CSV table of C-alpha atoms in Angstrom, one decimal:
chain,number,residue,atom,x,y,z
A,918,MET,CA,38.7,-61.4,-41.2
A,919,ALA,CA,35.6,-59.3,-41.5
A,920,SER,CA,35.7,-55.6,-42.6
A,921,THR,CA,35.7,-52.7,-40.0
A,922,TYR,CA,34.1,-49.3,-40.3
A,923,SER,CA,35.2,-45.7,-39.8
A,924,ASN,CA,33.2,-43.1,-37.8
A,925,LEU,CA,31.4,-42.1,-41.1
A,926,LYS,CA,30.7,-45.9,-41.6
A,927,ILE,CA,33.1,-46.2,-44.6
A,928,GLU,CA,33.8,-49.9,-45.0
A,929,LEU,CA,37.5,-50.8,-44.4
A,930,ILE,CA,38.3,-54.1,-46.1
A,931,THR,CA,40.7,-56.4,-44.3
A,932,THR,CA,43.9,-57.2,-46.3
A,933,GLY,CA,43.3,-60.1,-48.5
A,934,GLU,CA,39.6,-60.1,-48.1
A,935,GLN,CA,36.8,-59.7,-50.8
A,936,ALA,CA,38.9,-61.1,-53.7
A,937,GLY,CA,37.1,-60.3,-56.9
A,938,THR,CA,34.4,-58.2,-55.2
A,939,TRP,CA,36.4,-55.5,-53.4
A,940,GLY,CA,35.7,-53.1,-56.3
A,941,VAL,CA,32.0,-53.1,-55.5
A,942,THR,CA,32.8,-52.2,-51.9
A,943,THR,CA,35.2,-49.5,-52.9
A,944,ASN,CA,32.7,-48.0,-55.4
A,945,THR,CA,30.0,-47.8,-52.6
A,946,ASN,CA,32.5,-46.2,-50.2
A,947,LEU,CA,33.3,-43.5,-52.8
A,948,GLY,CA,30.0,-43.1,-54.5
A,949,THR,CA,27.7,-43.3,-51.5
A,950,ALA,CA,29.4,-42.9,-48.1
A,951,ILE,CA,32.1,-40.3,-48.9
A,952,GLU,CA,29.9,-38.4,-51.4
A,953,GLU,CA,27.1,-38.1,-48.7
A,954,ALA,CA,29.6,-36.8,-46.2
A,955,ILE,CA,31.0,-34.2,-48.6
A,956,THR,CA,28.0,-33.0,-50.6
A,957,GLY,CA,25.0,-35.1,-49.6
A,958,THR,CA,21.7,-33.5,-48.6
A,959,VAL,CA,18.7,-35.4,-47.0
A,960,ASP,CA,15.3,-34.5,-45.5
A,961,VAL,CA,14.8,-35.1,-41.8
A,962,SER,CA,11.1,-35.3,-41.0
A,963,PHE,CA,9.6,-34.2,-37.7
A,964,SER,CA,6.2,-35.1,-36.3
A,965,SER,CA,5.8,-33.0,-33.1
A,966,ALA,CA,8.6,-34.9,-31.4
A,967,ASP,CA,12.4,-34.9,-31.1
A,968,VAL,CA,14.4,-36.8,-33.8
A,969,THR,CA,17.5,-39.0,-33.1
A,970,LEU,CA,19.8,-39.9,-36.0
A,971,THR,CA,22.1,-42.9,-35.8
A,972,LEU,CA,24.9,-44.6,-37.8
A,973,THR,CA,25.3,-48.3,-38.2
A,974,ASP,CA,28.1,-50.5,-39.7
A,975,THR,CA,27.2,-50.2,-43.4
A,976,ASN,CA,28.5,-48.1,-46.2
A,977,ALA,CA,25.0,-47.9,-47.7
A,978,THR,CA,23.2,-44.6,-47.6
A,979,GLN,CA,22.5,-43.2,-44.1
A,980,THR,CA,20.8,-39.9,-43.1
A,981,ALA,CA,23.2,-39.0,-40.3
A,982,ARG,CA,26.2,-39.2,-42.7
A,983,ASN,CA,24.9,-36.4,-45.0
A,984,LEU,CA,26.5,-32.9,-45.0
A,985,ARG,CA,23.2,-31.0,-45.3
A,986,LEU,CA,20.2,-31.9,-43.1
A,987,ASN,CA,16.9,-30.3,-44.4
A,988,LEU,CA,14.4,-30.3,-41.5
A,989,THR,CA,10.8,-30.7,-42.6
A,990,GLY,CA,7.4,-31.7,-41.1
A,991,THR,CA,5.7,-30.4,-38.0
A,992,SER,CA,7.6,-29.3,-34.9
A,993,GLY,CA,4.8,-28.6,-32.4
A,994,GLY,CA,7.2,-26.5,-30.3
A,995,ALA,CA,10.9,-26.3,-29.8
A,996,ARG,CA,12.6,-29.6,-30.7
A,997,ASN,CA,15.9,-31.5,-30.5
A,998,LEU,CA,17.8,-33.1,-33.3
A,999,ILE,CA,20.2,-35.6,-31.8
A,1000,VAL,CA,23.1,-36.7,-34.0
A,1001,PRO,CA,25.8,-39.3,-33.5
A,1002,ALA,CA,28.7,-38.3,-31.2
A,1003,ILE,CA,31.4,-38.2,-33.9
A,1004,GLU,CA,33.5,-35.4,-35.4
A,1005,LYS,CA,31.4,-34.1,-38.3
A,1006,GLN,CA,30.3,-30.9,-40.0
A,1007,TYR,CA,26.6,-30.2,-40.7
A,1008,ILE,CA,24.7,-27.7,-42.7
A,1009,VAL,CA,21.3,-27.5,-41.0
A,1010,ASN,CA,18.3,-25.9,-42.8
A,1011,ASN,CA,15.4,-25.5,-40.4
A,1012,GLY,CA,12.2,-25.5,-42.4
A,1013,LEU,CA,10.1,-25.9,-39.3
A,1014,ALA,CA,7.9,-23.4,-37.4
A,1015,ASP,CA,10.0,-23.6,-34.2
A,1016,ALA,CA,13.7,-23.6,-33.3
A,1017,VAL,CA,15.5,-26.9,-33.3
A,1018,THR,CA,18.6,-27.6,-31.1
A,1019,VAL,CA,21.2,-29.7,-32.9
A,1020,LYS,CA,23.1,-31.7,-30.3
A,1021,ASN,CA,24.7,-35.1,-29.5
A,1022,SER,CA,24.0,-37.2,-26.5
A,1023,THR,CA,26.5,-35.4,-24.2
A,1024,GLY,CA,26.4,-31.7,-25.2
A,1025,THR,CA,23.9,-28.9,-24.9
A,1026,GLY,CA,24.1,-28.2,-28.7
A,1027,ILE,CA,23.2,-25.1,-30.6
A,1028,ALA,CA,19.7,-23.8,-31.6
A,1029,VAL,CA,18.9,-23.2,-35.2
A,1030,PRO,CA,16.1,-20.6,-35.4
A,1031,ALA,CA,12.9,-21.4,-37.5
A,1032,GLY,CA,13.4,-20.6,-41.2
A,1033,LYS,CA,17.2,-20.2,-40.8
A,1034,THR,CA,20.2,-22.2,-42.0
A,1035,MET,CA,23.4,-22.7,-39.9
A,1036,LEU,CA,26.8,-24.3,-40.3
A,1037,VAL,CA,27.6,-26.3,-37.2
A,1038,PHE,CA,30.3,-28.7,-36.1
A,1039,ASN,CA,29.9,-31.9,-34.1
A,1040,ASN,CA,33.1,-32.3,-32.1
A,1041,ALA,CA,32.0,-35.6,-30.6
A,1042,THR,CA,31.3,-33.9,-27.3
A,1043,ASN,CA,29.1,-31.1,-28.3
A,1044,VAL,CA,27.6,-29.3,-31.4
A,1045,VAL,CA,29.0,-25.8,-31.8
A,1046,ASP,CA,29.1,-22.9,-34.3
A,1047,VAL,CA,31.7,-23.4,-37.1
A,1048,THR,CA,32.6,-19.7,-37.2
A,1049,THR,CA,32.7,-17.3,-34.3
A,1050,TYR,CA,35.0,-14.7,-35.8
A,1051,LEU,CA,35.5,-13.0,-39.2
A,1052,SER,CA,38.3,-10.6,-39.9
A,1053,SER,CA,36.2,-8.9,-42.6
A,1054,LEU,CA,32.8,-9.3,-44.1
A,1055,THR,CA,31.1,-7.7,-47.1
A,1056,LEU,CA,27.4,-7.9,-47.5
A,1057,GLY,CA,25.6,-7.9,-50.8
A,1058,SER,CA,23.0,-5.5,-49.3
A,1059,ALA,CA,22.4,-3.5,-46.1
A,1060,LEU,CA,21.9,-5.6,-43.0
A,1061,PRO,CA,18.3,-5.2,-41.8
A,1062,VAL,CA,17.5,-3.6,-38.4
A,1063,ALA,CA,15.9,-6.8,-37.3
A,1064,SER,CA,19.3,-8.5,-37.7
A,1065,GLY,CA,21.2,-5.8,-35.8
A,1066,GLY,CA,22.0,-3.6,-38.7
A,1067,SER,CA,21.0,-0.1,-39.8
A,1068,GLY,CA,19.2,-1.1,-43.0
A,1069,ALA,CA,21.1,1.7,-44.7
A,1070,ALA,CA,23.7,1.1,-47.4
A,1071,THR,CA,25.6,4.3,-46.4
A,1072,LEU,CA,25.8,6.3,-43.1
A,1073,THR,CA,26.3,10.0,-43.3
A,1074,GLY,CA,25.7,12.5,-40.5
A,1075,VAL,CA,23.1,11.8,-37.8
A,1076,LEU,CA,20.7,9.0,-38.5
A,1077,LYS,CA,17.3,8.2,-36.9
A,1078,GLY,CA,15.4,4.9,-36.8
A,1079,ASN,CA,11.8,3.9,-36.1
A,1080,GLY,CA,12.6,0.5,-34.6
A,1081,THR,CA,11.9,-1.7,-37.6
A,1082,SER,CA,12.7,-0.1,-41.0
A,1083,ALA,CA,16.0,1.3,-42.3
A,1084,PHE,CA,17.7,4.3,-40.7
A,1085,THR,CA,17.2,7.7,-42.3
A,1086,ALA,CA,18.9,11.0,-42.1
A,1087,ALA,CA,17.9,13.1,-39.0
A,1088,THR,CA,17.0,16.7,-39.2
A,1089,ALA,CA,18.8,19.2,-37.0
A,1090,GLY,CA,16.5,21.2,-34.7
A,1091,THR,CA,13.7,18.7,-35.2
A,1092,ASP,CA,15.2,15.3,-34.4
A,1093,TYR,CA,18.2,16.5,-32.5
A,1094,VAL,CA,19.7,19.6,-31.1
A,1095,ALA,CA,22.6,20.8,-33.3
A,1096,PRO,CA,25.7,21.9,-31.5
A,1097,GLY,CA,25.0,25.4,-30.2
A,1098,GLY,CA,21.5,25.3,-31.6
A,1099,ALA,CA,18.1,25.8,-29.9
A,1100,LEU,CA,16.0,22.8,-28.8
A,1101,GLY,CA,12.9,24.0,-30.6
A,1102,THR,CA,9.5,22.9,-29.5
A,1103,PRO,CA,9.4,19.1,-28.7
A,1104,SER,CA,6.1,17.4,-28.3
A,1105,SER,CA,7.1,16.2,-24.9
A,1106,GLY,CA,10.2,15.9,-22.7
A,1107,THR,CA,11.5,14.8,-19.3
A,1108,LEU,CA,13.8,17.3,-17.5
A,1109,THR,CA,14.8,15.0,-14.6
A,1110,ASN,CA,18.5,16.0,-14.8
A,1111,ALA,CA,18.0,19.5,-16.2
A,1112,THR,CA,19.4,22.4,-14.1
A,1113,GLY,CA,19.7,26.1,-14.2
A,1114,LEU,CA,16.2,26.9,-15.5
A,1115,PRO,CA,15.1,30.3,-14.1
A,1116,ILE,CA,11.5,30.3,-12.9
A,1117,SER,CA,10.9,34.0,-13.5
A,1118,THR,CA,12.0,33.9,-17.2
A,1119,GLY,CA,12.2,30.2,-18.1
A,1120,VAL,CA,8.7,29.0,-17.3
A,1121,SER,CA,5.6,30.5,-19.0
A,1122,GLY,CA,1.9,30.3,-18.2
A,1123,LEU,CA,2.3,31.1,-14.5
A,1124,GLY,CA,-0.3,33.3,-12.7
A,1125,THR,CA,0.6,36.7,-11.3
A,1126,GLY,CA,2.9,36.3,-8.3
A,1127,VAL,CA,3.4,32.6,-8.7
A,1128,ALA,CA,7.0,32.9,-9.8
A,1129,THR,CA,7.8,35.2,-6.9
A,1130,PHE,CA,6.3,32.7,-4.5
A,1131,LEU,CA,8.2,29.8,-5.9
A,1132,ALA,CA,11.5,31.7,-5.6
A,1133,THR,CA,10.6,33.0,-2.1
A,1134,PRO,CA,7.9,30.9,-0.5
A,1135,SER,CA,6.6,33.3,2.2
A,1136,ALA,CA,3.1,33.7,3.5
A,1137,ALA,CA,2.9,37.2,2.1
A,1138,ASN,CA,4.0,36.0,-1.4
A,1139,LEU,CA,1.5,33.2,-1.3
A,1140,ALA,CA,-1.3,35.6,-0.5
A,1141,ALA,CA,-0.2,37.8,-3.4
A,1142,ALA,CA,-0.2,34.7,-5.7
A,1143,VAL,CA,-3.6,33.4,-4.9
A,1144,THR,CA,-7.0,35.0,-5.6
A,1145,GLU,CA,-10.3,35.0,-3.6
A,1146,GLU,CA,-8.4,34.8,-0.3
A,1147,THR,CA,-9.6,36.3,3.0
A,1148,GLY,CA,-7.7,37.6,6.0
A,1149,SER,CA,-4.0,38.3,6.4
A,1150,GLY,CA,-1.0,37.2,8.4
A,1151,ASN,CA,0.8,33.8,8.6
A,1152,LEU,CA,-0.1,30.5,7.1
A,1153,VAL,CA,-2.2,28.2,9.3
A,1154,PHE,CA,-1.6,24.4,9.6
A,1155,ALA,CA,-3.7,21.7,11.3
A,1156,THR,CA,-1.9,21.2,14.6
A,1157,SER,CA,-2.2,23.9,17.3
A,1158,PRO,CA,-2.5,27.0,15.2
A,1159,THR,CA,-2.7,30.5,16.7
A,1160,LEU,CA,-5.5,32.6,15.2
A,1161,VAL,CA,-5.6,36.4,15.8
A,1162,THR,CA,-9.2,37.9,15.9
A,1163,PRO,CA,-10.7,35.4,13.4
A,1164,VAL,CA,-14.2,35.9,12.1
A,1165,LEU,CA,-16.0,32.6,11.4
A,1166,GLY,CA,-18.5,32.6,8.5
A,1167,VAL,CA,-22.0,31.3,8.6
A,1168,ALA,CA,-22.2,27.5,8.9
A,1169,SER,CA,-25.3,25.3,9.3
A,1170,ALA,CA,-23.4,23.2,11.9
A,1171,THR,CA,-19.8,22.8,12.9
A,1172,THR,CA,-17.7,21.1,15.5
A,1173,VAL,CA,-15.0,22.5,17.7
A,1174,ASN,CA,-13.0,20.1,19.8
A,1175,LYS,CA,-15.8,17.5,19.5
A,1176,VAL,CA,-18.4,20.1,20.7
A,1177,THR,CA,-21.1,20.4,18.1
A,1178,LEU,CA,-22.6,23.9,17.6
A,1179,THR,CA,-25.9,24.1,15.8
A,1180,ALA,CA,-26.6,27.3,14.0
A,1181,PRO,CA,-29.9,29.1,14.7
A,1182,ALA,CA,-32.3,30.2,12.0
A,1183,THR,CA,-31.3,33.8,12.1
A,1184,GLY,CA,-28.8,34.6,14.8
A,1185,SER,CA,-27.9,34.2,18.5
A,1186,THR,CA,-25.3,35.5,20.9
A,1187,LEU,CA,-23.3,33.6,23.5
A,1188,THR,CA,-21.3,36.0,25.8
A,1189,ILE,CA,-18.8,34.9,28.4
A,1190,ALA,CA,-17.1,37.6,30.4
A,1191,ASP,CA,-13.3,38.0,30.0
A,1192,GLY,CA,-11.4,35.5,32.0
A,1193,LYS,CA,-14.4,33.5,33.0
A,1194,THR,CA,-15.3,29.8,32.6
A,1195,LEU,CA,-18.6,28.1,31.8
A,1196,THR,CA,-18.6,24.4,32.9
A,1197,ALA,CA,-21.4,21.9,32.6
A,1198,SER,CA,-20.9,18.5,34.1
A,1199,ASN,CA,-24.2,17.1,32.8
A,1200,SER,CA,-26.7,17.8,30.1
A,1201,ILE,CA,-28.6,21.0,30.8
A,1202,THR,CA,-31.4,22.9,29.0
A,1203,LEU,CA,-32.2,26.5,29.8
A,1204,ALA,CA,-35.6,27.9,29.0
A,1205,GLY,CA,-37.4,31.1,29.7
A,1206,THR,CA,-38.7,34.3,28.2
A,1207,ASP,CA,-36.8,37.2,26.6
A,1208,SER,CA,-35.2,39.6,29.1
A,1209,THR,CA,-35.4,37.0,31.9
A,1210,THR,CA,-32.4,37.3,34.2
A,1211,MET,CA,-31.2,34.8,36.8
A,1212,THR,CA,-28.7,35.9,39.3
A,1213,PHE,CA,-26.8,33.2,41.2
A,1214,PRO,CA,-25.5,33.8,44.8
A,1215,THR,CA,-22.0,35.0,45.4
A,1216,VAL,CA,-21.0,31.7,47.0
A,1217,SER,CA,-21.0,28.2,45.6
A,1218,SER,CA,-24.4,26.5,45.9
A,1219,LYS,CA,-26.8,24.2,44.1
A,1220,VAL,CA,-29.8,25.4,42.1
A,1221,GLY,CA,-33.0,24.5,43.8
A,1222,TYR,CA,-35.7,22.1,42.4
A,1223,LEU,CA,-39.4,22.6,41.6
A,1224,ASN,CA,-39.6,19.1,43.2
A,1225,VAL,CA,-37.4,17.4,45.7
A,1226,PRO,CA,-35.4,14.5,44.2
A,1227,PRO,CA,-35.3,11.3,46.3
A,1228,VAL,CA,-32.1,9.7,47.6
A,1229,GLY,CA,-33.8,6.4,48.1
A,1230,THR,CA,-35.3,4.3,50.9
A,1231,LYS,CA,-32.9,3.3,53.7
A,1232,THR,CA,-33.7,0.2,55.8
A,1233,ALA,CA,-30.6,0.3,58.0
A,1234,SER,CA,-28.6,3.0,59.7
A,1235,TYR,CA,-27.7,5.6,57.1
A,1236,THR,CA,-25.1,8.5,57.4
A,1237,LEU,CA,-26.0,11.6,55.4
A,1238,THR,CA,-23.6,12.6,52.6
A,1239,THR,CA,-23.0,15.8,50.6
A,1240,GLY,CA,-24.6,14.0,47.7
A,1241,ASP,CA,-27.9,14.2,49.6
A,1242,VAL,CA,-28.0,18.0,49.7
A,1243,GLY,CA,-31.2,19.4,48.2
A,1244,GLU,CA,-32.8,16.0,48.2
A,1245,TYR,CA,-34.8,13.9,50.6
A,1246,VAL,CA,-34.0,10.6,52.3
A,1247,GLN,CA,-36.9,8.1,52.9
A,1248,VAL,CA,-36.4,5.8,55.9
A,1249,GLY,CA,-38.0,2.4,55.8
A,1250,THR,CA,-38.4,-0.4,58.4
A,1251,SER,CA,-35.3,-0.8,60.6
A,1252,GLY,CA,-33.9,2.4,59.2
A,1253,ALA,CA,-32.1,5.2,61.1
A,1254,ILE,CA,-30.3,8.4,60.3
A,1255,VAL,CA,-26.8,9.7,61.3
A,1256,ILE,CA,-25.8,13.4,60.9
A,1257,PRO,CA,-22.0,13.4,60.5
A,1258,ASP,CA,-19.7,16.1,61.8
A,1259,ALA,CA,-17.5,18.4,59.7
A,1260,THR,CA,-19.0,17.2,56.4
A,1261,PHE,CA,-21.5,19.8,55.2
A,1262,ALA,CA,-21.2,23.5,54.4
A,1263,GLU,CA,-23.3,26.5,55.4
A,1264,GLY,CA,-26.6,26.5,53.7
A,1265,ASP,CA,-26.7,22.8,52.8
A,1266,ALA,CA,-30.2,21.3,53.5
A,1267,ILE,CA,-31.5,17.7,53.5
A,1268,SER,CA,-35.0,16.5,54.1
A,1269,ILE,CA,-35.9,13.2,55.9
A,1270,PHE,CA,-39.2,11.3,55.7
A,1271,ASN,CA,-40.1,8.5,58.2
A,1272,ASN,CA,-42.2,6.1,56.1
A,1273,THR,CA,-42.7,3.6,58.9
A,1274,SER,CA,-45.5,3.0,61.5
A,1275,GLY,CA,-43.1,3.8,64.4
A,1276,ASN,CA,-40.6,6.5,65.4
A,1277,ILE,CA,-37.0,6.5,64.1
A,1278,THR,CA,-33.9,7.8,65.7
A,1279,ILE,CA,-31.7,10.5,64.3
A,1280,THR,CA,-28.2,10.3,65.8
A,1281,CYS,CA,-26.4,13.7,65.9
A,1282,SER,CA,-22.7,13.0,65.5
A,1283,ILE,CA,-22.3,16.6,64.5
A,1284,THR,CA,-20.8,18.9,67.2
A,1285,THR,CA,-23.9,20.9,67.8
A,1286,ALA,CA,-27.5,20.0,66.8
A,1287,TYR,CA,-30.6,22.1,67.6
A,1288,ILE,CA,-34.3,21.4,67.3
A,1289,ALA,CA,-35.7,24.6,65.7
A,1290,GLY,CA,-37.1,26.9,68.4
A,1291,THR,CA,-34.9,25.4,71.2
A,1292,ASP,CA,-31.4,26.2,72.5
A,1293,THR,CA,-30.4,22.8,73.6
A,1294,ASP,CA,-27.7,20.7,71.8
A,1295,LYS,CA,-29.2,17.3,71.0
A,1296,ALA,CA,-27.2,14.0,70.7
A,1297,THR,CA,-30.2,12.2,69.4
A,1298,MET,CA,-33.7,13.1,68.1
A,1299,THR,CA,-36.8,11.2,67.4
A,1300,LEU,CA,-38.7,11.6,64.1
A,1301,ALA,CA,-42.4,10.7,64.5
A,1302,THR,CA,-44.1,8.1,62.3
A,1303,ARG,CA,-44.8,9.4,58.8
A,1304,GLY,CA,-43.1,12.6,60.0
A,1305,VAL,CA,-40.9,14.9,57.9
A,1306,ALA,CA,-37.7,16.7,59.1
A,1307,THR,CA,-35.4,19.1,57.4
A,1308,VAL,CA,-31.7,19.4,58.4
A,1309,LEU,CA,-30.3,22.9,57.8
A,1310,PHE,CA,-26.5,23.2,58.2
A,1311,ILE,CA,-25.3,26.5,59.7
A,1312,SER,CA,-21.7,25.3,59.4
A,1313,GLY,CA,-19.8,22.1,59.1
A,1314,THR,CA,-20.3,21.6,62.9
A,1315,VAL,CA,-23.7,23.2,63.6
A,1316,CYS,CA,-27.2,22.2,62.3
A,1317,VAL,CA,-30.8,23.0,63.0
A,1318,VAL,CA,-33.5,20.3,62.5
A,1319,THR,CA,-37.1,21.4,61.8
A,1320,GLY,CA,-40.3,19.3,61.5
A,1321,ASN,CA,-41.9,16.4,63.4
A,1322,VAL,CA,-38.9,15.8,65.8
A,1323,THR,CA,-38.5,15.8,69.5
């Protein structure tokens, strides 16, 4: 019967086999297979790819059987070293530039950092750390900061570190506040959670009155704390403030409620009597000479024109409207005029021009209509060709018509 092999590929001779030669097999088992597993070391070369180690049925030398695996070559990034899924201990020396994860085909394995040596155990399911707990440990020298230590052989008092080199003794009052001692003058600090600092005595460099305003933020205290202010009273904010007798300084132009005021070269005065309103429904320009005064009538009326604005040409029956007051209506072919009742006010006047080759009819729907110089109420009137007539309203129900009418 042929020999069989253990997990470490030690040849197991069948009883009665290899008569006269079994010594050679035994010597190879002891001198090669077992010696590699106990003390053997071998180089494992990488070429920018993962490496898989296997074991075959022979007691001759095999890389995967060695205790110590020395990783050499080029990693080209983090790599995997896949070992056979048997129970075996390894010492892995990673001489590559990147970490190498030692694992078997089923486990996640354990990463050996670049330039480090680790003792791991392959339990046939996964590769894990051999040691995860030590009851005591004595180091030959101080553990460096980069490895989680202090870098100091002894620790006395308060220590300070700079992030990379060994800790050193800290100085009270400079590096830390001694119990009951003063803070001193730090180069910077954040007082997010500090409380109880008095403004009046604990903060320096404040201007006159600033500490008082911070303690009691009133309008009067603010005015006392600032310089180059003008006026007095309460603070004013953007929305609906109430100003008491303000004096506006000189401005080249300013806007108040979307109304633009343009400053004159030297000065001007706009006076509106107390309680009065100035309203302009359209653009208006006032021109004249100094000391010119215009007095308006005591009743509502329209300002007259240097020329009479036209209403337009009417070529059908047209009823006069209040919008025609102070203007003239031109009547064309097939046109006629109607004077309505209870529409106009006393003093309203409208002119009519018959721009046709024949007479036109003026219908007087108003209660009473006179031809100037007569005392007879007219229901209709005739305006002669190319004639002009003016309708003057004495009231809403009475009018007088002058001109080329009969």
